[in-house]
PDB file of C-alpha atoms in Angstrom:
ATOM      1  CA  MET A1423     -51.426 -43.202  25.705  1.00 72.00           C
ATOM      2  CA  ASP A1424     -52.398 -41.094  22.691  1.00 88.00           C
ATOM      3  CA  LYS A1425     -50.541 -37.981  21.523  1.00 88.00           C
ATOM      4  CA  VAL A1426     -53.103 -35.550  22.953  1.00 88.00           C
ATOM      5  CA  SER A1427     -52.880 -37.145  26.402  1.00 92.00           C
ATOM      6  CA  GLU A1428     -49.095 -37.098  26.230  1.00 93.00           C
ATOM      7  CA  ARG A1429     -49.094 -33.383  25.370  1.00 91.00           C
ATOM      8  CA  ARG A1430     -51.468 -32.581  28.217  1.00 90.00           C
ATOM      9  CA  LYS A1431     -49.293 -34.510  30.646  1.00 92.00           C
ATOM     10  CA  GLU A1432     -46.166 -32.767  29.357  1.00 92.00           C
ATOM     11  CA  LYS A1433     -47.827 -29.333  29.592  1.00 90.00           C
ATOM     12  CA  LYS A1434     -48.946 -30.042  33.161  1.00 92.00           C
ATOM     13  CA  LYS A1435     -45.429 -31.165  34.104  1.00 94.00           C
ATOM     14  CA  PHE A1436     -43.947 -28.012  32.546  1.00 93.00           C
ATOM     15  CA  ALA A1437     -46.449 -25.785  34.358  1.00 95.00           C
ATOM     16  CA  GLY A1438     -45.564 -27.351  37.710  1.00 96.00           C
ATOM     17  CA  HIS A1439     -41.833 -27.092  37.119  1.00 96.00           C
ATOM     18  CA  PHE A1440     -42.101 -23.487  35.947  1.00 97.00           C
ATOM     19  CA  GLY A1441     -44.321 -22.555  38.887  1.00 98.00           C
ATOM     20  CA  ARG A1442     -41.806 -23.927  41.386  1.00 97.00           C
ATOM     21  CA  HIS A1443     -39.007 -22.064  39.590  1.00 97.00           C
ATOM     22  CA  LEU A1444     -40.948 -18.791  39.687  1.00 98.00           C
ATOM     23  CA  ARG A1445     -41.807 -19.154  43.377  1.00 98.00           C
ATOM     24  CA  LYS A1446     -38.196 -20.005  44.281  1.00 97.00           C
ATOM     25  CA  ILE A1447     -36.827 -16.926  42.535  1.00 97.00           C
ATOM     26  CA  ARG A1448     -39.584 -14.668  43.873  1.00 98.00           C
ATOM     27  CA  GLU A1449     -38.917 -15.822  47.433  1.00 98.00           C
ATOM     28  CA  GLN A1450     -35.135 -15.447  47.000  1.00 96.00           C
ATOM     29  CA  LYS A1451     -35.763 -11.830  45.980  1.00 96.00           C
ATOM     30  CA  ASP A1452     -38.093 -11.445  49.005  1.00 98.00           C
ATOM     31  CA  ILE A1453     -40.953 -10.203  46.825  1.00 98.00           C
ATOM     32  CA  SER A1454     -44.563 -10.994  47.637  1.00 98.00           C
ATOM     33  CA  GLN A1455     -46.962 -12.353  45.038  1.00 98.00           C
ATOM     34  CA  GLU A1456     -48.855  -9.070  45.360  1.00 98.00           C
ATOM     35  CA  ASN A1457     -45.793  -6.951  44.557  1.00 98.00           C
ATOM     36  CA  LEU A1458     -44.732  -9.207  41.702  1.00 99.00           C
ATOM     37  CA  SER A1459     -48.193  -9.119  40.193  1.00 98.00           C
ATOM     38  CA  LEU A1460     -48.322  -5.316  40.427  1.00 98.00           C
ATOM     39  CA  LYS A1461     -44.896  -4.946  38.791  1.00 98.00           C
ATOM     40  CA  ALA A1462     -45.738  -7.429  36.032  1.00 98.00           C
ATOM     41  CA  GLY A1463     -49.253  -6.106  35.462  1.00 98.00           C
ATOM     42  CA  TYR A1464     -51.215  -9.220  36.441  1.00 98.00           C
ATOM     43  CA  TYR A1465     -53.694 -10.138  39.151  1.00 98.00           C
ATOM     44  CA  ARG A1466     -52.160 -11.743  42.230  1.00 98.00           C
ATOM     45  CA  THR A1467     -54.410 -14.758  41.792  1.00 98.00           C
ATOM     46  CA  TYR A1468     -53.034 -15.295  38.277  1.00 98.00           C
ATOM     47  CA  VAL A1469     -49.449 -15.294  39.560  1.00 98.00           C
ATOM     48  CA  GLY A1470     -50.530 -17.663  42.335  1.00 98.00           C
ATOM     49  CA  LYS A1471     -52.077 -20.083  39.838  1.00 98.00           C
ATOM     50  CA  ILE A1472     -48.872 -20.026  37.784  1.00 98.00           C
ATOM     51  CA  GLU A1473     -46.821 -20.803  40.902  1.00 98.00           C
ATOM     52  CA  GLN A1474     -49.197 -23.651  41.762  1.00 98.00           C
ATOM     53  CA  GLY A1475     -48.712 -25.132  38.297  1.00 96.00           C
ATOM     54  CA  LYS A1476     -52.352 -24.633  37.378  1.00 96.00           C
ATOM     55  CA  TYR A1477     -51.584 -22.247  34.509  1.00 95.00           C
ATOM     56  CA  SER A1478     -48.909 -22.566  31.861  1.00 92.00           C
ATOM     57  CA  PRO A1479     -47.780 -19.016  31.047  1.00 95.00           C
ATOM     58  CA  SER A1480     -47.193 -17.668  27.563  1.00 95.00           C
ATOM     59  CA  PHE A1481     -43.730 -16.592  26.471  1.00 96.00           C
ATOM     60  CA  HIS A1482     -44.781 -12.959  26.883  1.00 97.00           C
ATOM     61  CA  THR A1483     -45.949 -13.613  30.445  1.00 98.00           C
ATOM     62  CA  VAL A1484     -42.648 -15.301  31.303  1.00 97.00           C
ATOM     63  CA  TRP A1485     -40.807 -12.277  29.909  1.00 98.00           C
ATOM     64  CA  ARG A1486     -42.947  -9.847  31.949  1.00 98.00           C
ATOM     65  CA  LEU A1487     -42.464 -11.847  35.147  1.00 98.00           C
ATOM     66  CA  ALA A1488     -38.694 -12.038  34.594  1.00 98.00           C
ATOM     67  CA  ASN A1489     -38.483  -8.282  34.074  1.00 98.00           C
ATOM     68  CA  ALA A1490     -40.639  -7.614  37.127  1.00 98.00           C
ATOM     69  CA  LEU A1491     -38.159  -9.667  39.161  1.00 98.00           C
ATOM     70  CA  GLY A1492     -35.227  -7.690  37.749  1.00 97.00           C
ATOM     71  CA  TYR A1493     -33.919 -10.393  35.411  1.00 97.00           C
ATOM     72  CA  SER A1494     -33.393 -10.662  31.698  1.00 96.00           C
ATOM     73  CA  LEU A1495     -35.250 -13.583  30.182  1.00 95.00           C
ATOM     74  CA  ALA A1496     -31.982 -15.524  29.779  1.00 95.00           C
ATOM     75  CA  GLU A1497     -30.985 -14.947  33.422  1.00 95.00           C
ATOM     76  CA  PHE A1498     -34.437 -15.916  34.637  1.00 96.00           C
ATOM     77  CA  LEU A1499     -34.453 -19.186  32.713  1.00 93.00           C
ATOM     78  CA  LYS A1500     -30.979 -20.290  33.865  1.00 91.00           C
ATOM     79  CA  GLY A1501     -31.323 -23.403  35.939  1.00 80.00           C
ATOM     80  CA  PHE A1502     -34.811 -24.043  34.666  1.00 81.00           C
TER      81      PHE A1502
END
């Protein structure tokens, strides 16, 4: 496998893991995708695609999602 393929595979794995982490925390806080997206300033479909592992969010997006859920970035990433 070449380096580009390895990076794509790694990015896809990260996106899936992050999406599951986001969904778990969102559901623990009993917040809908709609409410999270409104608080974070994104479309609900974008948040849904992140949770499905289809999009790999930027650092800024992770920060905005964490804040919208009431967490600091460090708290949000614990256990990730």
